[in-house]
JSON list of C-alpha atoms in Angstrom, two decimals:
[
{"chain": "A", "resi": 8, "resn": "MET", "atom": "CA", "xyz": [0.00, 0.00, 0.00]},
{"chain": "A", "resi": 9, "resn": "GLU", "atom": "CA", "xyz": [2.85, 2.40, 0.81]},
{"chain": "A", "resi": 10, "resn": "ALA", "atom": "CA", "xyz": [4.62, 1.61, -2.47]},
{"chain": "A", "resi": 11, "resn": "HIS", "atom": "CA", "xyz": [1.46, 2.19, -4.50]},
{"chain": "A", "resi": 12, "resn": "ARG", "atom": "CA", "xyz": [0.28, 5.09, -2.31]},
{"chain": "A", "resi": 13, "resn": "SER", "atom": "CA", "xyz": [-3.13, 3.45, -2.42]},
{"chain": "A", "resi": 14, "resn": "SER", "atom": "CA", "xyz": [-5.09, 0.78, -0.59]},
{"chain": "A", "resi": 15, "resn": "ARG", "atom": "CA", "xyz": [-5.91, -0.85, -3.94]},
{"chain": "A", "resi": 16, "resn": "PRO", "atom": "CA", "xyz": [-3.38, -3.74, -3.71]},
{"chain": "A", "resi": 17, "resn": "ALA", "atom": "CA", "xyz": [-4.76, -4.85, -0.34]},
{"chain": "A", "resi": 18, "resn": "SER", "atom": "CA", "xyz": [-8.40, -3.83, -0.62]},
{"chain": "A", "resi": 19, "resn": "GLY", "atom": "CA", "xyz": [-10.63, -5.72, -3.02]},
{"chain": "A", "resi": 20, "resn": "ALA", "atom": "CA", "xyz": [-14.11, -7.20, -2.95]},
{"chain": "A", "resi": 21, "resn": "ASP", "atom": "CA", "xyz": [-13.64, -8.26, 0.67]},
{"chain": "A", "resi": 22, "resn": "HIS", "atom": "CA", "xyz": [-13.12, -4.68, 1.81]},
{"chain": "A", "resi": 23, "resn": "GLN", "atom": "CA", "xyz": [-15.93, -3.30, -0.33]},
{"chain": "A", "resi": 24, "resn": "ILE", "atom": "CA", "xyz": [-18.31, -5.74, 1.35]},
{"chain": "A", "resi": 25, "resn": "ALA", "atom": "CA", "xyz": [-16.90, -4.82, 4.76]},
{"chain": "A", "resi": 26, "resn": "HIS", "atom": "CA", "xyz": [-17.14, -1.07, 4.10]},
{"chain": "A", "resi": 27, "resn": "LEU", "atom": "CA", "xyz": [-20.87, -1.31, 3.50]},
{"chain": "A", "resi": 28, "resn": "TRP", "atom": "CA", "xyz": [-21.40, -2.91, 6.91]},
{"chain": "A", "resi": 29, "resn": "GLU", "atom": "CA", "xyz": [-19.22, -0.26, 8.52]},
{"chain": "A", "resi": 30, "resn": "MET", "atom": "CA", "xyz": [-21.21, 2.45, 6.76]},
{"chain": "A", "resi": 31, "resn": "ASP", "atom": "CA", "xyz": [-24.33, 0.84, 8.24]},
{"chain": "A", "resi": 32, "resn": "ASP", "atom": "CA", "xyz": [-22.67, 1.07, 11.69]},
{"chain": "A", "resi": 33, "resn": "LEU", "atom": "CA", "xyz": [-23.07, -2.68, 12.13]},
{"chain": "A", "resi": 34, "resn": "HIS", "atom": "CA", "xyz": [-23.48, -3.81, 15.74]},
{"chain": "A", "resi": 35, "resn": "HIS", "atom": "CA", "xyz": [-23.69, -7.32, 17.17]},
{"chain": "A", "resi": 36, "resn": "ASN", "atom": "CA", "xyz": [-24.44, -8.30, 20.75]},
{"chain": "A", "resi": 37, "resn": "GLY", "atom": "CA", "xyz": [-24.43, -4.64, 21.75]},
{"chain": "A", "resi": 38, "resn": "GLU", "atom": "CA", "xyz": [-21.00, -3.82, 20.31]},
{"chain": "A", "resi": 39, "resn": "ARG", "atom": "CA", "xyz": [-19.85, -2.24, 17.08]},
{"chain": "A", "resi": 40, "resn": "VAL", "atom": "CA", "xyz": [-18.38, -4.89, 14.78]},
{"chain": "A", "resi": 41, "resn": "SER", "atom": "CA", "xyz": [-14.69, -4.19, 14.16]},
{"chain": "A", "resi": 42, "resn": "HIS", "atom": "CA", "xyz": [-13.15, -3.51, 10.77]},
{"chain": "A", "resi": 43, "resn": "GLY", "atom": "CA", "xyz": [-11.15, -6.72, 10.99]},
{"chain": "A", "resi": 44, "resn": "ALA", "atom": "CA", "xyz": [-14.22, -8.81, 11.76]},
{"chain": "A", "resi": 45, "resn": "CYS", "atom": "CA", "xyz": [-16.11, -7.29, 8.81]},
{"chain": "A", "resi": 46, "resn": "VAL", "atom": "CA", "xyz": [-13.16, -7.95, 6.49]},
{"chain": "A", "resi": 47, "resn": "ALA", "atom": "CA", "xyz": [-12.83, -11.56, 7.69]},
{"chain": "A", "resi": 48, "resn": "VAL", "atom": "CA", "xyz": [-16.42, -12.28, 6.72]},
{"chain": "A", "resi": 49, "resn": "GLY", "atom": "CA", "xyz": [-16.05, -10.25, 3.53]},
{"chain": "A", "resi": 50, "resn": "ALA", "atom": "CA", "xyz": [-12.99, -12.31, 2.62]},
{"chain": "A", "resi": 51, "resn": "MET", "atom": "CA", "xyz": [-14.94, -15.52, 3.13]},
{"chain": "A", "resi": 52, "resn": "ALA", "atom": "CA", "xyz": [-17.66, -14.25, 0.81]},
{"chain": "A", "resi": 53, "resn": "ALA", "atom": "CA", "xyz": [-15.11, -13.22, -1.83]},
{"chain": "A", "resi": 54, "resn": "LEU", "atom": "CA", "xyz": [-13.26, -16.54, -1.66]},
{"chain": "A", "resi": 55, "resn": "ARG", "atom": "CA", "xyz": [-16.48, -18.52, -1.95]},
{"chain": "A", "resi": 56, "resn": "MET", "atom": "CA", "xyz": [-17.28, -16.53, -5.09]},
{"chain": "A", "resi": 57, "resn": "PHE", "atom": "CA", "xyz": [-13.81, -17.23, -6.46]},
{"chain": "A", "resi": 58, "resn": "ASP", "atom": "CA", "xyz": [-14.23, -20.95, -5.70]},
{"chain": "A", "resi": 59, "resn": "TRP", "atom": "CA", "xyz": [-17.52, -20.90, -7.56]},
{"chain": "A", "resi": 60, "resn": "LEU", "atom": "CA", "xyz": [-16.10, -18.92, -10.49]},
{"chain": "A", "resi": 61, "resn": "LEU", "atom": "CA", "xyz": [-13.07, -21.18, -10.86]},
{"chain": "A", "resi": 62, "resn": "ALA", "atom": "CA", "xyz": [-15.39, -24.15, -11.33]},
{"chain": "A", "resi": 63, "resn": "ARG", "atom": "CA", "xyz": [-16.93, -22.46, -14.39]},
{"chain": "A", "resi": 64, "resn": "ASP", "atom": "CA", "xyz": [-15.70, -22.80, -17.97]},
{"chain": "A", "resi": 65, "resn": "LEU", "atom": "CA", "xyz": [-15.49, -19.26, -19.29]},
{"chain": "A", "resi": 66, "resn": "THR", "atom": "CA", "xyz": [-14.05, -20.48, -22.59]},
{"chain": "A", "resi": 67, "resn": "ALA", "atom": "CA", "xyz": [-17.70, -21.12, -23.50]},
{"chain": "A", "resi": 68, "resn": "LEU", "atom": "CA", "xyz": [-18.52, -17.43, -23.07]},
{"chain": "A", "resi": 69, "resn": "ASP", "atom": "CA", "xyz": [-20.10, -15.67, -26.08]},
{"chain": "A", "resi": 70, "resn": "PRO", "atom": "CA", "xyz": [-18.61, -12.15, -25.85]},
{"chain": "A", "resi": 71, "resn": "ALA", "atom": "CA", "xyz": [-20.82, -10.57, -28.50]},
{"chain": "A", "resi": 72, "resn": "ARG", "atom": "CA", "xyz": [-24.02, -11.90, -26.98]},
{"chain": "A", "resi": 73, "resn": "ARG", "atom": "CA", "xyz": [-23.03, -11.01, -23.44]},
{"chain": "A", "resi": 74, "resn": "ALA", "atom": "CA", "xyz": [-21.94, -7.50, -24.42]},
{"chain": "A", "resi": 75, "resn": "ALA", "atom": "CA", "xyz": [-25.33, -6.97, -26.06]},
{"chain": "A", "resi": 76, "resn": "GLU", "atom": "CA", "xyz": [-27.15, -8.19, -22.94]},
{"chain": "A", "resi": 77, "resn": "ALA", "atom": "CA", "xyz": [-25.03, -6.37, -20.36]},
{"chain": "A", "resi": 78, "resn": "PRO", "atom": "CA", "xyz": [-26.58, -3.49, -18.43]},
{"chain": "A", "resi": 79, "resn": "THR", "atom": "CA", "xyz": [-25.95, 0.02, -19.72]},
{"chain": "A", "resi": 80, "resn": "LEU", "atom": "CA", "xyz": [-24.54, 2.76, -17.54]},
{"chain": "A", "resi": 81, "resn": "ALA", "atom": "CA", "xyz": [-28.04, 4.21, -17.19]},
{"chain": "A", "resi": 82, "resn": "ALA", "atom": "CA", "xyz": [-29.31, 0.85, -15.94]},
{"chain": "A", "resi": 83, "resn": "LYS", "atom": "CA", "xyz": [-26.50, 0.66, -13.40]},
{"chain": "A", "resi": 84, "resn": "GLU", "atom": "CA", "xyz": [-27.23, 4.18, -12.19]},
{"chain": "A", "resi": 85, "resn": "ALA", "atom": "CA", "xyz": [-30.88, 3.23, -11.71]},
{"chain": "A", "resi": 86, "resn": "GLU", "atom": "CA", "xyz": [-29.84, 0.13, -9.78]},
{"chain": "A", "resi": 87, "resn": "ILE", "atom": "CA", "xyz": [-27.55, 2.18, -7.56]},
{"chain": "A", "resi": 88, "resn": "ARG", "atom": "CA", "xyz": [-30.34, 4.60, -6.68]},
{"chain": "A", "resi": 89, "resn": "ALA", "atom": "CA", "xyz": [-32.68, 1.68, -5.98]},
{"chain": "A", "resi": 90, "resn": "ARG", "atom": "CA", "xyz": [-30.18, -0.12, -3.75]},
{"chain": "A", "resi": 91, "resn": "PHE", "atom": "CA", "xyz": [-28.68, 2.87, -1.92]},
{"chain": "A", "resi": 92, "resn": "GLY", "atom": "CA", "xyz": [-31.61, 5.25, -1.87]},
{"chain": "A", "resi": 93, "resn": "PRO", "atom": "CA", "xyz": [-31.26, 9.01, -2.37]},
{"chain": "A", "resi": 94, "resn": "GLY", "atom": "CA", "xyz": [-28.29, 10.92, -1.01]},
{"chain": "A", "resi": 95, "resn": "GLU", "atom": "CA", "xyz": [-24.56, 11.48, -1.14]},
{"chain": "A", "resi": 96, "resn": "ILE", "atom": "CA", "xyz": [-23.55, 7.82, -0.96]},
{"chain": "A", "resi": 97, "resn": "ALA", "atom": "CA", "xyz": [-25.58, 6.95, -4.05]},
{"chain": "A", "resi": 98, "resn": "GLU", "atom": "CA", "xyz": [-24.16, 9.90, -5.99]},
{"chain": "A", "resi": 99, "resn": "ARG", "atom": "CA", "xyz": [-20.61, 8.89, -5.04]},
{"chain": "A", "resi": 100, "resn": "ALA", "atom": "CA", "xyz": [-21.33, 5.30, -6.06]},
{"chain": "A", "resi": 101, "resn": "ILE", "atom": "CA", "xyz": [-22.57, 6.53, -9.44]},
{"chain": "A", "resi": 102, "resn": "GLU", "atom": "CA", "xyz": [-19.38, 8.56, -9.89]},
{"chain": "A", "resi": 103, "resn": "GLU", "atom": "CA", "xyz": [-17.20, 5.56, -9.01]},
{"chain": "A", "resi": 104, "resn": "THR", "atom": "CA", "xyz": [-19.17, 3.28, -11.33]},
{"chain": "A", "resi": 105, "resn": "ARG", "atom": "CA", "xyz": [-18.94, 5.71, -14.25]},
{"chain": "A", "resi": 106, "resn": "ALA", "atom": "CA", "xyz": [-15.15, 5.65, -13.91]},
{"chain": "A", "resi": 107, "resn": "LYS", "atom": "CA", "xyz": [-14.91, 1.91, -14.60]},
{"chain": "A", "resi": 108, "resn": "HIS", "atom": "CA", "xyz": [-17.97, 1.16, -16.73]},
{"chain": "A", "resi": 109, "resn": "VAL", "atom": "CA", "xyz": [-17.49, -0.20, -20.24]},
{"chain": "A", "resi": 110, "resn": "GLU", "atom": "CA", "xyz": [-20.09, -1.40, -22.70]},
{"chain": "A", "resi": 111, "resn": "GLY", "atom": "CA", "xyz": [-20.55, -2.19, -26.38]},
{"chain": "A", "resi": 112, "resn": "ALA", "atom": "CA", "xyz": [-17.41, -2.90, -28.40]},
{"chain": "A", "resi": 113, "resn": "ALA", "atom": "CA", "xyz": [-15.10, -2.18, -25.45]},
{"chain": "A", "resi": 114, "resn": "LEU", "atom": "CA", "xyz": [-16.88, -4.71, -23.27]},
{"chain": "A", "resi": 115, "resn": "GLN", "atom": "CA", "xyz": [-16.95, -7.27, -26.07]},
{"chain": "A", "resi": 116, "resn": "ALA", "atom": "CA", "xyz": [-13.18, -6.88, -26.51]},
{"chain": "A", "resi": 117, "resn": "ARG", "atom": "CA", "xyz": [-12.61, -7.31, -22.77]},
{"chain": "A", "resi": 118, "resn": "LEU", "atom": "CA", "xyz": [-14.78, -10.42, -22.64]},
{"chain": "A", "resi": 119, "resn": "THR", "atom": "CA", "xyz": [-13.08, -11.88, -25.71]},
{"chain": "A", "resi": 120, "resn": "ARG", "atom": "CA", "xyz": [-9.72, -11.52, -24.01]},
{"chain": "A", "resi": 121, "resn": "LEU", "atom": "CA", "xyz": [-11.10, -13.02, -20.80]},
{"chain": "A", "resi": 122, "resn": "ARG", "atom": "CA", "xyz": [-12.44, -16.02, -22.72]},
{"chain": "A", "resi": 123, "resn": "ASP", "atom": "CA", "xyz": [-9.15, -16.52, -24.54]},
{"chain": "A", "resi": 124, "resn": "ILE", "atom": "CA", "xyz": [-6.91, -16.32, -21.47]},
{"chain": "A", "resi": 125, "resn": "TRP", "atom": "CA", "xyz": [-9.26, -18.11, -19.05]},
{"chain": "A", "resi": 126, "resn": "PRO", "atom": "CA", "xyz": [-7.34, -21.43, -18.92]},
{"chain": "A", "resi": 127, "resn": "ASP", "atom": "CA", "xyz": [-4.13, -19.62, -17.94]},
{"chain": "A", "resi": 128, "resn": "LEU", "atom": "CA", "xyz": [-5.81, -17.02, -15.74]},
{"chain": "A", "resi": 129, "resn": "SER", "atom": "CA", "xyz": [-7.85, -19.58, -13.81]},
{"chain": "A", "resi": 130, "resn": "ALA", "atom": "CA", "xyz": [-4.72, -21.68, -13.22]},
{"chain": "A", "resi": 131, "resn": "ARG", "atom": "CA", "xyz": [-2.87, -18.63, -11.89]},
{"chain": "A", "resi": 132, "resn": "LEU", "atom": "CA", "xyz": [-5.77, -17.74, -9.62]},
{"chain": "A", "resi": 133, "resn": "ARG", "atom": "CA", "xyz": [-5.93, -21.28, -8.22]},
{"chain": "A", "resi": 134, "resn": "ALA", "atom": "CA", "xyz": [-2.21, -21.11, -7.47]},
{"chain": "A", "resi": 135, "resn": "ARG", "atom": "CA", "xyz": [-2.47, -17.79, -5.65]},
{"chain": "A", "resi": 136, "resn": "LEU", "atom": "CA", "xyz": [-5.82, -17.87, -3.86]},
{"chain": "A", "resi": 137, "resn": "TRP", "atom": "CA", "xyz": [-6.66, -19.84, -0.76]},
{"chain": "A", "resi": 138, "resn": "PRO", "atom": "CA", "xyz": [-9.82, -21.91, -1.10]},
{"chain": "A", "resi": 139, "resn": "ALA", "atom": "CA", "xyz": [-12.57, -20.64, 1.19]},
{"chain": "A", "resi": 140, "resn": "GLU", "atom": "CA", "xyz": [-12.38, -23.77, 3.35]},
{"chain": "A", "resi": 141, "resn": "ARG", "atom": "CA", "xyz": [-8.70, -23.18, 4.09]},
{"chain": "A", "resi": 142, "resn": "MET", "atom": "CA", "xyz": [-9.36, -19.56, 5.02]},
{"chain": "A", "resi": 143, "resn": "ALA", "atom": "CA", "xyz": [-12.25, -20.63, 7.26]},
{"chain": "A", "resi": 144, "resn": "ASN", "atom": "CA", "xyz": [-9.96, -23.01, 9.14]},
{"chain": "A", "resi": 145, "resn": "HIS", "atom": "CA", "xyz": [-7.34, -20.32, 9.73]},
{"chain": "A", "resi": 146, "resn": "LEU", "atom": "CA", "xyz": [-9.88, -17.73, 10.83]},
{"chain": "A", "resi": 147, "resn": "ALA", "atom": "CA", "xyz": [-11.46, -20.20, 13.24]},
{"chain": "A", "resi": 148, "resn": "ARG", "atom": "CA", "xyz": [-8.07, -21.10, 14.72]},
{"chain": "A", "resi": 149, "resn": "ALA", "atom": "CA", "xyz": [-7.42, -17.40, 15.27]},
{"chain": "A", "resi": 150, "resn": "GLY", "atom": "CA", "xyz": [-10.77, -16.95, 17.00]},
{"chain": "A", "resi": 151, "resn": "ALA", "atom": "CA", "xyz": [-12.00, -14.68, 14.22]},
{"chain": "A", "resi": 152, "resn": "PRO", "atom": "CA", "xyz": [-15.51, -14.70, 12.74]},
{"chain": "A", "resi": 153, "resn": "VAL", "atom": "CA", "xyz": [-16.03, -16.98, 9.76]},
{"chain": "A", "resi": 154, "resn": "GLU", "atom": "CA", "xyz": [-19.70, -16.79, 8.83]},
{"chain": "A", "resi": 155, "resn": "ALA", "atom": "CA", "xyz": [-21.85, -13.69, 8.43]},
{"chain": "A", "resi": 156, "resn": "ALA", "atom": "CA", "xyz": [-24.00, -14.86, 11.32]},
{"chain": "A", "resi": 157, "resn": "ASP", "atom": "CA", "xyz": [-20.94, -14.51, 13.57]},
{"chain": "A", "resi": 158, "resn": "ILE", "atom": "CA", "xyz": [-21.21, -10.72, 13.19]},
{"chain": "A", "resi": 159, "resn": "GLY", "atom": "CA", "xyz": [-25.00, -10.52, 13.16]},
{"chain": "A", "resi": 160, "resn": "VAL", "atom": "CA", "xyz": [-25.50, -10.45, 9.39]},
{"chain": "A", "resi": 161, "resn": "ASP", "atom": "CA", "xyz": [-28.33, -12.66, 8.13]},
{"chain": "A", "resi": 162, "resn": "PRO", "atom": "CA", "xyz": [-28.24, -14.36, 4.69]},
{"chain": "A", "resi": 163, "resn": "ALA", "atom": "CA", "xyz": [-30.48, -11.81, 2.99]},
{"chain": "A", "resi": 164, "resn": "TYR", "atom": "CA", "xyz": [-28.38, -8.91, 4.31]},
{"chain": "A", "resi": 165, "resn": "LEU", "atom": "CA", "xyz": [-25.17, -10.59, 3.12]},
{"chain": "A", "resi": 166, "resn": "HIS", "atom": "CA", "xyz": [-26.69, -11.21, -0.30]},
{"chain": "A", "resi": 167, "resn": "ARG", "atom": "CA", "xyz": [-27.83, -7.57, -0.63]},
{"chain": "A", "resi": 168, "resn": "THR", "atom": "CA", "xyz": [-24.41, -6.36, 0.44]},
{"chain": "A", "resi": 169, "resn": "ILE", "atom": "CA", "xyz": [-22.61, -8.43, -2.17]},
{"chain": "A", "resi": 170, "resn": "LEU", "atom": "CA", "xyz": [-24.85, -7.11, -4.93]},
{"chain": "A", "resi": 171, "resn": "LYS", "atom": "CA", "xyz": [-24.23, -3.49, -3.83]},
{"chain": "A", "resi": 172, "resn": "ALA", "atom": "CA", "xyz": [-20.52, -3.70, -3.12]},
{"chain": "A", "resi": 173, "resn": "ARG", "atom": "CA", "xyz": [-19.19, -3.39, -6.67]},
{"chain": "A", "resi": 174, "resn": "PHE", "atom": "CA", "xyz": [-20.62, 0.11, -6.95]},
{"chain": "A", "resi": 175, "resn": "LEU", "atom": "CA", "xyz": [-18.67, 1.47, -4.00]},
{"chain": "A", "resi": 176, "resn": "ARG", "atom": "CA", "xyz": [-15.26, 1.93, -5.65]},
{"chain": "A", "resi": 177, "resn": "SER", "atom": "CA", "xyz": [-13.90, 2.44, -9.15]},
{"chain": "A", "resi": 178, "resn": "ARG", "atom": "CA", "xyz": [-11.42, -0.41, -8.67]},
{"chain": "A", "resi": 179, "resn": "TYR", "atom": "CA", "xyz": [-12.11, -3.56, -10.69]},
{"chain": "A", "resi": 180, "resn": "THR", "atom": "CA", "xyz": [-12.65, -6.68, -8.58]},
{"chain": "A", "resi": 181, "resn": "VAL", "atom": "CA", "xyz": [-14.08, -10.16, -8.94]},
{"chain": "A", "resi": 182, "resn": "LEU", "atom": "CA", "xyz": [-17.50, -8.58, -8.37]},
{"chain": "A", "resi": 183, "resn": "ASP", "atom": "CA", "xyz": [-17.13, -6.57, -11.59]},
{"chain": "A", "resi": 184, "resn": "LEU", "atom": "CA", "xyz": [-15.87, -9.56, -13.55]},
{"chain": "A", "resi": 185, "resn": "LEU", "atom": "CA", "xyz": [-18.81, -11.65, -12.39]},
{"chain": "A", "resi": 186, "resn": "ASP", "atom": "CA", "xyz": [-21.22, -8.86, -13.27]},
{"chain": "A", "resi": 187, "resn": "GLU", "atom": "CA", "xyz": [-19.74, -8.42, -16.74]},
{"chain": "A", "resi": 188, "resn": "VAL", "atom": "CA", "xyz": [-20.05, -12.12, -17.57]},
{"chain": "A", "resi": 189, "resn": "GLY", "atom": "CA", "xyz": [-23.60, -12.21, -16.20]},
{"chain": "A", "resi": 190, "resn": "LEU", "atom": "CA", "xyz": [-22.87, -14.49, -13.24]},
{"chain": "A", "resi": 191, "resn": "LEU", "atom": "CA", "xyz": [-22.92, -12.17, -10.23]},
{"chain": "A", "resi": 192, "resn": "ASP", "atom": "CA", "xyz": [-26.36, -13.21, -8.98]},
{"chain": "A", "resi": 193, "resn": "HIS", "atom": "CA", "xyz": [-25.38, -16.89, -9.03]},
{"chain": "A", "resi": 194, "resn": "ALA", "atom": "CA", "xyz": [-22.01, -16.26, -7.42]},
{"chain": "A", "resi": 195, "resn": "ALA", "atom": "CA", "xyz": [-23.58, -14.12, -4.69]},
{"chain": "A", "resi": 196, "resn": "LEU", "atom": "CA", "xyz": [-25.72, -17.09, -3.69]},
{"chain": "A", "resi": 197, "resn": "ALA", "atom": "CA", "xyz": [-22.65, -19.32, -3.75]},
{"chain": "A", "resi": 198, "resn": "ALA", "atom": "CA", "xyz": [-21.03, -16.95, -1.24]},
{"chain": "A", "resi": 199, "resn": "LEU", "atom": "CA", "xyz": [-23.56, -18.04, 1.38]},
{"chain": "A", "resi": 200, "resn": "PRO", "atom": "CA", "xyz": [-23.10, -21.20, 3.43]},
{"chain": "A", "resi": 201, "resn": "GLN", "atom": "CA", "xyz": [-24.82, -23.98, 1.48]},
{"chain": "A", "resi": 202, "resn": "THR", "atom": "CA", "xyz": [-27.42, -24.57, 4.18]},
{"chain": "A", "resi": 203, "resn": "LEU", "atom": "CA", "xyz": [-28.57, -20.95, 3.91]},
{"chain": "A", "resi": 204, "resn": "GLN", "atom": "CA", "xyz": [-28.69, -20.43, 0.15]},
{"chain": "A", "resi": 205, "resn": "SER", "atom": "CA", "xyz": [-32.34, -21.44, -0.19]},
{"chain": "A", "resi": 206, "resn": "LYS", "atom": "CA", "xyz": [-33.37, -18.98, 2.52]},
{"chain": "A", "resi": 207, "resn": "VAL", "atom": "CA", "xyz": [-32.32, -15.86, 0.64]},
{"chain": "A", "resi": 208, "resn": "GLY", "atom": "CA", "xyz": [-34.95, -13.91, -1.23]},
{"chain": "A", "resi": 209, "resn": "THR", "atom": "CA", "xyz": [-33.85, -11.82, -4.17]}
]
């Protein structure tokens, strides 16, 4: 972070999820939930989405079709206002989203490259990322929260948070990749413990 003069290298989807809970002033058992606890649960959600994504074959992606189906910037702005409500946070989220949004030919080119490099990229990700189960074991050994319920977040709240989180920063994370390939809704459900997935209403 010091070398880059930015939190970007150490702050991805996990932190964006955590920041939303902190902005909501999340409390559990009468105490404010710490930043570290929020990030631990956010990391579990992100890793579960990566695990789910890495089991998919993106070489079957149709870039032209997906680019044509992808939401426009106007549609994203409408979603932001619906999810965040009126106010400064929504306007900032719109500004951040505008900075990274691509559509049309630019999105098709990005998705074509993703499809073409997916075998190599997925192998590199598997080599660098801990599976969610391994992270869960380490967090539990450290006495840290593992599941959203450990910090008072129910499945529906976690699901809503995941779907909102990509709008919070202009940085590109796994949330944006999943959204661009049309798989975010499915991956967000995969981020929940399996026993809870059926309890979430969209």
